[in-house]
mmCIF file of C-alpha atoms in Angstrom:
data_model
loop_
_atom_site.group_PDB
_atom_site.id
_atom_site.type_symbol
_atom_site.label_atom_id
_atom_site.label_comp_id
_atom_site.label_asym_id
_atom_site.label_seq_id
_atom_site.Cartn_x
_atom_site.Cartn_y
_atom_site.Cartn_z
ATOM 1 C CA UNK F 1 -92.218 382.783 -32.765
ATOM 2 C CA UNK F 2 -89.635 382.515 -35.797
ATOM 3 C CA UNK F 3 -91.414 382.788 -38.944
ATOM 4 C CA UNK F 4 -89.443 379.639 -41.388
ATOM 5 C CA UNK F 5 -91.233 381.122 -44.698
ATOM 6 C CA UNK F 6 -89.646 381.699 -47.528
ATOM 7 C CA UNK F 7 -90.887 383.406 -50.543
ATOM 8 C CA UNK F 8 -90.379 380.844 -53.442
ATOM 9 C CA UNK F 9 -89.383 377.409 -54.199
ATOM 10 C CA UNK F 10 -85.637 379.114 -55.452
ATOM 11 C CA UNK F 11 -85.153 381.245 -52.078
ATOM 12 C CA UNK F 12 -86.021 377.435 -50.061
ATOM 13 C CA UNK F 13 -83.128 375.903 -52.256
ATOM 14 C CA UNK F 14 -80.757 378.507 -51.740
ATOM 15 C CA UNK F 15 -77.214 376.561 -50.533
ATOM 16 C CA UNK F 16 -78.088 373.976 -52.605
ATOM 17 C CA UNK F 17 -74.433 372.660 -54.823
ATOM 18 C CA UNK F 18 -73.077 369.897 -56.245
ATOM 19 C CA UNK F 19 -72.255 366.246 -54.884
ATOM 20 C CA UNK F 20 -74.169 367.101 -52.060
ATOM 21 C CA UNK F 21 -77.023 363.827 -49.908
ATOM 22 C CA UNK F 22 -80.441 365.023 -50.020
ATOM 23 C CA UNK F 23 -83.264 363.181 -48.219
ATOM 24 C CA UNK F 24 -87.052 363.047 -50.506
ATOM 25 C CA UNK F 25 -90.135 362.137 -49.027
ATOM 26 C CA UNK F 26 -93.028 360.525 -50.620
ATOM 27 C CA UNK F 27 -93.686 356.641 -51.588
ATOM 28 C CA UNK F 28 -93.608 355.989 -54.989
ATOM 29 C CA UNK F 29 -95.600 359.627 -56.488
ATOM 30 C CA UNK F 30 -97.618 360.210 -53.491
ATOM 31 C CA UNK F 31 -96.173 363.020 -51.580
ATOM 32 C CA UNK F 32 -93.075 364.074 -53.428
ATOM 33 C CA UNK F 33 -91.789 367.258 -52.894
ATOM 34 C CA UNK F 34 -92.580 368.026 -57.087
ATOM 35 C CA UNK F 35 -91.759 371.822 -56.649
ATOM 36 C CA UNK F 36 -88.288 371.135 -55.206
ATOM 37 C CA UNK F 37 -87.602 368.278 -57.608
ATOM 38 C CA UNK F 38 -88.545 370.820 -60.290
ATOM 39 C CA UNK F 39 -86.047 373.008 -59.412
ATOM 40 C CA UNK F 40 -83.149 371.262 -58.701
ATOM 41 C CA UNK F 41 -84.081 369.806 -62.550
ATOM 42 C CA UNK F 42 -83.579 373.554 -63.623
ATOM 43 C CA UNK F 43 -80.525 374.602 -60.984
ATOM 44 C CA UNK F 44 -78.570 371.765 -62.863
ATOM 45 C CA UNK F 45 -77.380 370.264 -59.714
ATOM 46 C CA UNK F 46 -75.050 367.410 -60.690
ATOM 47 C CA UNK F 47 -73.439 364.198 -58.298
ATOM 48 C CA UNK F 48 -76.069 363.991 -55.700
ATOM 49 C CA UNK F 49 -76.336 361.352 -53.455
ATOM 50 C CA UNK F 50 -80.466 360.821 -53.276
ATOM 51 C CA UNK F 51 -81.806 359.231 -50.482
ATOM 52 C CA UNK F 52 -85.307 358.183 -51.355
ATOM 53 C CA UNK F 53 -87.553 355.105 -50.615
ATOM 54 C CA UNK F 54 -87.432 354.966 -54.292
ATOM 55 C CA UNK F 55 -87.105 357.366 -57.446
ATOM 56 C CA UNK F 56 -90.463 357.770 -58.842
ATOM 57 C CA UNK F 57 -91.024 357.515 -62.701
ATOM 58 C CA UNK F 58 -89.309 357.776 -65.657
ATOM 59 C CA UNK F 59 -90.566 360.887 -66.390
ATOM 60 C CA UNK F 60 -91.895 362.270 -63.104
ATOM 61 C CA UNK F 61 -89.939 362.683 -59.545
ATOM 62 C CA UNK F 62 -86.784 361.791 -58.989
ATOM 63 C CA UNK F 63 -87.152 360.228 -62.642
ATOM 64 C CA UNK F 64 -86.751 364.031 -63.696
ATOM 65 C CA UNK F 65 -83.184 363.901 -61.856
ATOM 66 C CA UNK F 66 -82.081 360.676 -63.485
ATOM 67 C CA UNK F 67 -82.711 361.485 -67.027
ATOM 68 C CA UNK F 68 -80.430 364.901 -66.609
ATOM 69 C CA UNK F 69 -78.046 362.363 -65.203
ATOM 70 C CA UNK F 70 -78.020 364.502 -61.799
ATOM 71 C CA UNK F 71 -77.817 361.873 -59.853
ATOM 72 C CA UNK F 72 -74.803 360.211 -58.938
ATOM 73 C CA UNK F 73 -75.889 357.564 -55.893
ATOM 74 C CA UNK F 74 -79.404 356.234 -54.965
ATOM 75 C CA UNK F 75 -80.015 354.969 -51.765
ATOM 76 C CA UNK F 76 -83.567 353.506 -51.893
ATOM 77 C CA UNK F 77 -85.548 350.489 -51.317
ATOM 78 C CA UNK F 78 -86.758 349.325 -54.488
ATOM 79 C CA UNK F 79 -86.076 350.794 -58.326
ATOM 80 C CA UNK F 80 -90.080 350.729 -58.592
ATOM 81 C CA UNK F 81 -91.652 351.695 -61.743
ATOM 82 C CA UNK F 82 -88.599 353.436 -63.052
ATOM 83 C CA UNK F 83 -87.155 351.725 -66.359
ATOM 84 C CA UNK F 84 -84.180 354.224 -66.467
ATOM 85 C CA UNK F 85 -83.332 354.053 -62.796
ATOM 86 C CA UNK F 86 -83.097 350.479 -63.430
ATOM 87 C CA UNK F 87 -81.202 350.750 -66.349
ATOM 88 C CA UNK F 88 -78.396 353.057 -65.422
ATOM 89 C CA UNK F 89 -78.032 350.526 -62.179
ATOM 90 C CA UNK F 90 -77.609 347.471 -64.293
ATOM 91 C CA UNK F 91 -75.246 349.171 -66.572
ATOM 92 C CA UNK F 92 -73.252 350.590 -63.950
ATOM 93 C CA UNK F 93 -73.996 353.924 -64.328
ATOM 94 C CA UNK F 94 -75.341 354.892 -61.445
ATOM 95 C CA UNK F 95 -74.136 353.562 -57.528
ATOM 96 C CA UNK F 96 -77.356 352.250 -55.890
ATOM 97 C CA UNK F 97 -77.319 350.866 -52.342
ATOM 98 C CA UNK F 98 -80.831 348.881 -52.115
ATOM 99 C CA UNK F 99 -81.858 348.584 -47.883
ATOM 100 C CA UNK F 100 -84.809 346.914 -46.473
ATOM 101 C CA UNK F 101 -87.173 349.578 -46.420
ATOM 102 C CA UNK F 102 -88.156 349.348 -42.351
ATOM 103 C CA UNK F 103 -84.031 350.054 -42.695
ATOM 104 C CA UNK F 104 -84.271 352.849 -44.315
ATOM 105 C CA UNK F 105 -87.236 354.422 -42.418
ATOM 106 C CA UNK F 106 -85.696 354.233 -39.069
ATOM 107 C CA UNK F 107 -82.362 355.358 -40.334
ATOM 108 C CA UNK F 108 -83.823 358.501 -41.291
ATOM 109 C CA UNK F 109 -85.631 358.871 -37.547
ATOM 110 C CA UNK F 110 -81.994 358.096 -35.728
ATOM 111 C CA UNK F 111 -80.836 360.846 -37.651
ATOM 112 C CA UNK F 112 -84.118 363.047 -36.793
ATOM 113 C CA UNK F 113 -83.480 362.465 -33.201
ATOM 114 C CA UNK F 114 -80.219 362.284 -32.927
ATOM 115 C CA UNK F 115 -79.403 358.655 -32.429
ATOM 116 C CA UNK F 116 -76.175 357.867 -34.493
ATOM 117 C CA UNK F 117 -76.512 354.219 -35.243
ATOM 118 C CA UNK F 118 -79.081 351.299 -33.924
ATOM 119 C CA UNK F 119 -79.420 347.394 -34.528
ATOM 120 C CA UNK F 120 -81.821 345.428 -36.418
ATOM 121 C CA UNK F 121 -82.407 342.145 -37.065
ATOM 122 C CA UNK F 122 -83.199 342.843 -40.854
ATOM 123 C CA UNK F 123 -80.742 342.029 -43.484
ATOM 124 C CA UNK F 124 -78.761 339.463 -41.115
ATOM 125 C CA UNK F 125 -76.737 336.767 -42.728
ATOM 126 C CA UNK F 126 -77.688 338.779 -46.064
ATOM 127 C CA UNK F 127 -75.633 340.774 -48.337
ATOM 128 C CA UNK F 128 -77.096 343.823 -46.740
ATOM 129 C CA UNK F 129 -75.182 343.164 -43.626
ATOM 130 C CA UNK F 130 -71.637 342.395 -45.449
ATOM 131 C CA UNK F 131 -68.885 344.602 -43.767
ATOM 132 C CA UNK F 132 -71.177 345.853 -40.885
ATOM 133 C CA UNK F 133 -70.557 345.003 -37.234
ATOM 134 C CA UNK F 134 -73.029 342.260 -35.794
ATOM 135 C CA UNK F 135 -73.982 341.485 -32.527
ATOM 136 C CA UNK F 136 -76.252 339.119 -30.569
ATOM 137 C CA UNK F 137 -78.793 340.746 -28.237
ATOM 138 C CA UNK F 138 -80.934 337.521 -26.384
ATOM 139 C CA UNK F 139 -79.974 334.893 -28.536
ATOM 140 C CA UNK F 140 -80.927 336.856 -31.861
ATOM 141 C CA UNK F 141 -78.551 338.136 -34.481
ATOM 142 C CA UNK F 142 -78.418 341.850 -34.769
ATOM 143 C CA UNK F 143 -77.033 344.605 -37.900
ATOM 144 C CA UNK F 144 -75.941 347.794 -36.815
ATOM 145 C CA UNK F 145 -76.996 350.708 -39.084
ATOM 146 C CA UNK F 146 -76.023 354.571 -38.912
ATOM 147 C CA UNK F 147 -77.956 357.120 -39.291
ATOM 148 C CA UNK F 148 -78.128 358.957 -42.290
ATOM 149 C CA UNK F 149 -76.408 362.007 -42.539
ATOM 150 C CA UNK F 150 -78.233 364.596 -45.147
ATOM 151 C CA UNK F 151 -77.314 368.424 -46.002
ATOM 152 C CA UNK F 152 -81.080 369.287 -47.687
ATOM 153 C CA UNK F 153 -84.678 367.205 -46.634
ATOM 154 C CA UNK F 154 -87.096 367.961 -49.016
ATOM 155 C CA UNK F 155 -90.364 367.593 -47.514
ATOM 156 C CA UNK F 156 -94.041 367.570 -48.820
ATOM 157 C CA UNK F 157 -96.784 368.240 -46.288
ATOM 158 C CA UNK F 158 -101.046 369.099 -47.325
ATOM 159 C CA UNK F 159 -100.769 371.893 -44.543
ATOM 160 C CA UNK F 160 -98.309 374.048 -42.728
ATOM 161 C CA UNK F 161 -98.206 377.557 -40.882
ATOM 162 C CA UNK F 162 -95.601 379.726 -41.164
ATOM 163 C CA UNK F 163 -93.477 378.602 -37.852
ATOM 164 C CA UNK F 164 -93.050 375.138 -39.980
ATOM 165 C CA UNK F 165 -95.599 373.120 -38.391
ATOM 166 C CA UNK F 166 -96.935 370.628 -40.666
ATOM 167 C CA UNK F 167 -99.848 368.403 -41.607
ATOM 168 C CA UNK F 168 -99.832 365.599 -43.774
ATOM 169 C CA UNK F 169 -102.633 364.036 -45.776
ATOM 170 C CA UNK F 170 -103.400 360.474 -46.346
ATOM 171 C CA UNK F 171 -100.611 358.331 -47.829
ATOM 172 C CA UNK F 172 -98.524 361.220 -48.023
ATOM 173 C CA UNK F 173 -97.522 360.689 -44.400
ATOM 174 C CA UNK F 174 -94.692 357.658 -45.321
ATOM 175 C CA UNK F 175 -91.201 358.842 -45.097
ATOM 176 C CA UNK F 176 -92.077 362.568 -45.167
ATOM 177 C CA UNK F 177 -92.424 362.738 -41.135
ATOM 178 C CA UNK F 178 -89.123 360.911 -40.815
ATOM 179 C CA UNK F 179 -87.485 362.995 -42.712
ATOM 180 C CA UNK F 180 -87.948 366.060 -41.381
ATOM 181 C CA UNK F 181 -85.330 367.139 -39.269
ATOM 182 C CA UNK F 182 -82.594 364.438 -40.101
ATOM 183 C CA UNK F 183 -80.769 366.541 -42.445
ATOM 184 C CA UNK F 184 -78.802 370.029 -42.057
ATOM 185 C CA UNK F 185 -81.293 371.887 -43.475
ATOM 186 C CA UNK F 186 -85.052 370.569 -44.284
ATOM 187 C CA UNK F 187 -87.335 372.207 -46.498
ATOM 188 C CA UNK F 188 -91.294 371.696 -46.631
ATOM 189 C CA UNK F 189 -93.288 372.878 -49.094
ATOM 190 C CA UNK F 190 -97.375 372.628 -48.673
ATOM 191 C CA UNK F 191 -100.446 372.745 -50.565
ATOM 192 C CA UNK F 192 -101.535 375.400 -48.613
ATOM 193 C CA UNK F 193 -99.646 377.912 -45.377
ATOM 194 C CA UNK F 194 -101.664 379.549 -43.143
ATOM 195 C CA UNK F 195 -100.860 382.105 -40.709
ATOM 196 C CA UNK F 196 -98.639 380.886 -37.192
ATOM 197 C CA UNK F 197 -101.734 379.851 -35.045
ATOM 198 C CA UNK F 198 -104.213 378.795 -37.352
ATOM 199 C CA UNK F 199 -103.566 375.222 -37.202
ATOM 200 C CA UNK F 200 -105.056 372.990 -34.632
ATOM 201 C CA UNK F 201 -102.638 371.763 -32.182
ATOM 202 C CA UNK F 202 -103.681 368.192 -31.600
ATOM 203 C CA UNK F 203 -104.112 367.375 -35.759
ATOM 204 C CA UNK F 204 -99.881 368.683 -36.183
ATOM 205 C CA UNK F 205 -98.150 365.976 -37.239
ATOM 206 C CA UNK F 206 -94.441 367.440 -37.277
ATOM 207 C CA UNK F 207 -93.703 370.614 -35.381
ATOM 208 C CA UNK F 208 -91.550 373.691 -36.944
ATOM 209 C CA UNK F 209 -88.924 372.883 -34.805
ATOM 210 C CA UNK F 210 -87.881 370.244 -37.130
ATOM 211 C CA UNK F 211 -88.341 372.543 -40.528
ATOM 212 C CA UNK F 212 -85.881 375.404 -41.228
ATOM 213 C CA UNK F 213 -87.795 376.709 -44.368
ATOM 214 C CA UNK F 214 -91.035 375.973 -45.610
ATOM 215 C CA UNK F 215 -93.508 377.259 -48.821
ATOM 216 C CA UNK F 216 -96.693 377.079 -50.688
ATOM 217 C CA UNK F 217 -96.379 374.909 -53.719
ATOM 218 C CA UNK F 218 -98.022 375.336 -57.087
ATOM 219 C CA UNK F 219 -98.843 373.625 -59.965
ATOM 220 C CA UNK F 220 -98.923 370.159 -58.159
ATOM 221 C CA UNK F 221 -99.682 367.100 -60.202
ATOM 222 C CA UNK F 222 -100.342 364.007 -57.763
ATOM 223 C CA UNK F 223 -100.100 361.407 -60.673
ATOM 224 C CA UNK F 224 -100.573 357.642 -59.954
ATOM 225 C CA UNK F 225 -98.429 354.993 -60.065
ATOM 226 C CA UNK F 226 -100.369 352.516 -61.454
ATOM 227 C CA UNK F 227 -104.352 353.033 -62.148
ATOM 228 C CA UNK F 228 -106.258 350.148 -61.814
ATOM 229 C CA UNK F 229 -109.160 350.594 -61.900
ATOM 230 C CA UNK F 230 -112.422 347.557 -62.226
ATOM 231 C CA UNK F 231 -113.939 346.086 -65.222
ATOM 232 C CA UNK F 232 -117.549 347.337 -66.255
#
């Protein structure tokens, strides 16, 4: 069995260099990779292309990234809760290609199994399907989308062993699962990695096949969004 652990957050981004794509999972803040976020923040990484369903908060996730003016193209589906994201895009200061976010889920699974472009119906006769190649398939008009192509995945999973298989809590299983294996290289980090064997076969939601490097996380935040909470 090949053992996929690495010893810190720094050893799982080693490679890592400028103007390179990089794929994060999570939905708004649940599930971001925050220890790979962190340091990519601190590695000073500059004109990366950030594929991400969207880029967190101002001053959390991806939001981290934006403020150091790291990033030089988002590819999301919404700007969310993120006033700077949505400022640098109005003032032209950052390229952002917005994609229906069913797109941008299953263009991240072609490129997990292999599949280099598929049509959907999304996006037809919209802006999102100016300059792509159309076709009809039974009397419905289809958009034909390519699959992403990534150098680094940055992945956040509750559990993993040390052969990369992971398990993902809750709402933290969105794009994560996707993600992992569509890029060159995908990292995972975990709340907690157990020994190769420990986990339960039937409750593995990704297998290690599809992980090069994976490691235990610390210092994990899991902020909200937005609290609501109910009137007394």
């Amino acid at each position: 069995m090949i053992i996929k652990t690495v010893r810190s957050v720094s050893e799982a981004l080693n490679g890592v260099s400028d103007s390179m794509t990089m794929m994060f999972g999570g939905f708004g803040l649940s599930g971001i990779p925050e220890n790979a976020i962190s340091e990519l923040v601190k590695l000073g990484v500059k004109e990366l292309t950030c594929i991400s369903n969207n880029a967190g908060v101002d001053d959390f996730g991806l939001g981290l990234l934006l403020q150091k003016k790291q990033i030089k193209k988002m590819i999301s589906s919404y700007v969310g809760e993120n006033a700077e994201f949505e400022r640098q895009m109005l003032s032209n200061e950052l390229d952002v290609e917005l994609i229906p976010q069913g797109t941008l889920a299953e263009r991240c699974r072609a490129a997990q199994a292999g599949f280099p472009a598929f049509y959907t119906p999304a996006g037809y006769g919209t802006e999102v399907a100016e300059g792509k190649e159309t076709r009809e398939f039974n009397g419905k008009m289809y958009v034909l989308e390519k699959a992403f192509e990534a150098d680094f995945a940055f992945i956040k999973a509750w559990k993993g062993d040390e052969a990369g298989n992971l398990i993902f809590k809750g709402t933290a299983r969105n794009f994560n699962p996707n993600m992992c294996g569509a890029a060159k290289i995908t990292v995972a980090e975990v709340e907690e990695l157990v020994p190769a064997g420990e986990l339960d076969p039937n409750q593995i939601h990704i297998p290690g096949i599809f992980v090069q490097r994976i490691f235990q996380g610390v210092d994990y935040e899991k902020r909200i969004e937005q609290l609501t909470v109910r009137q007394r």
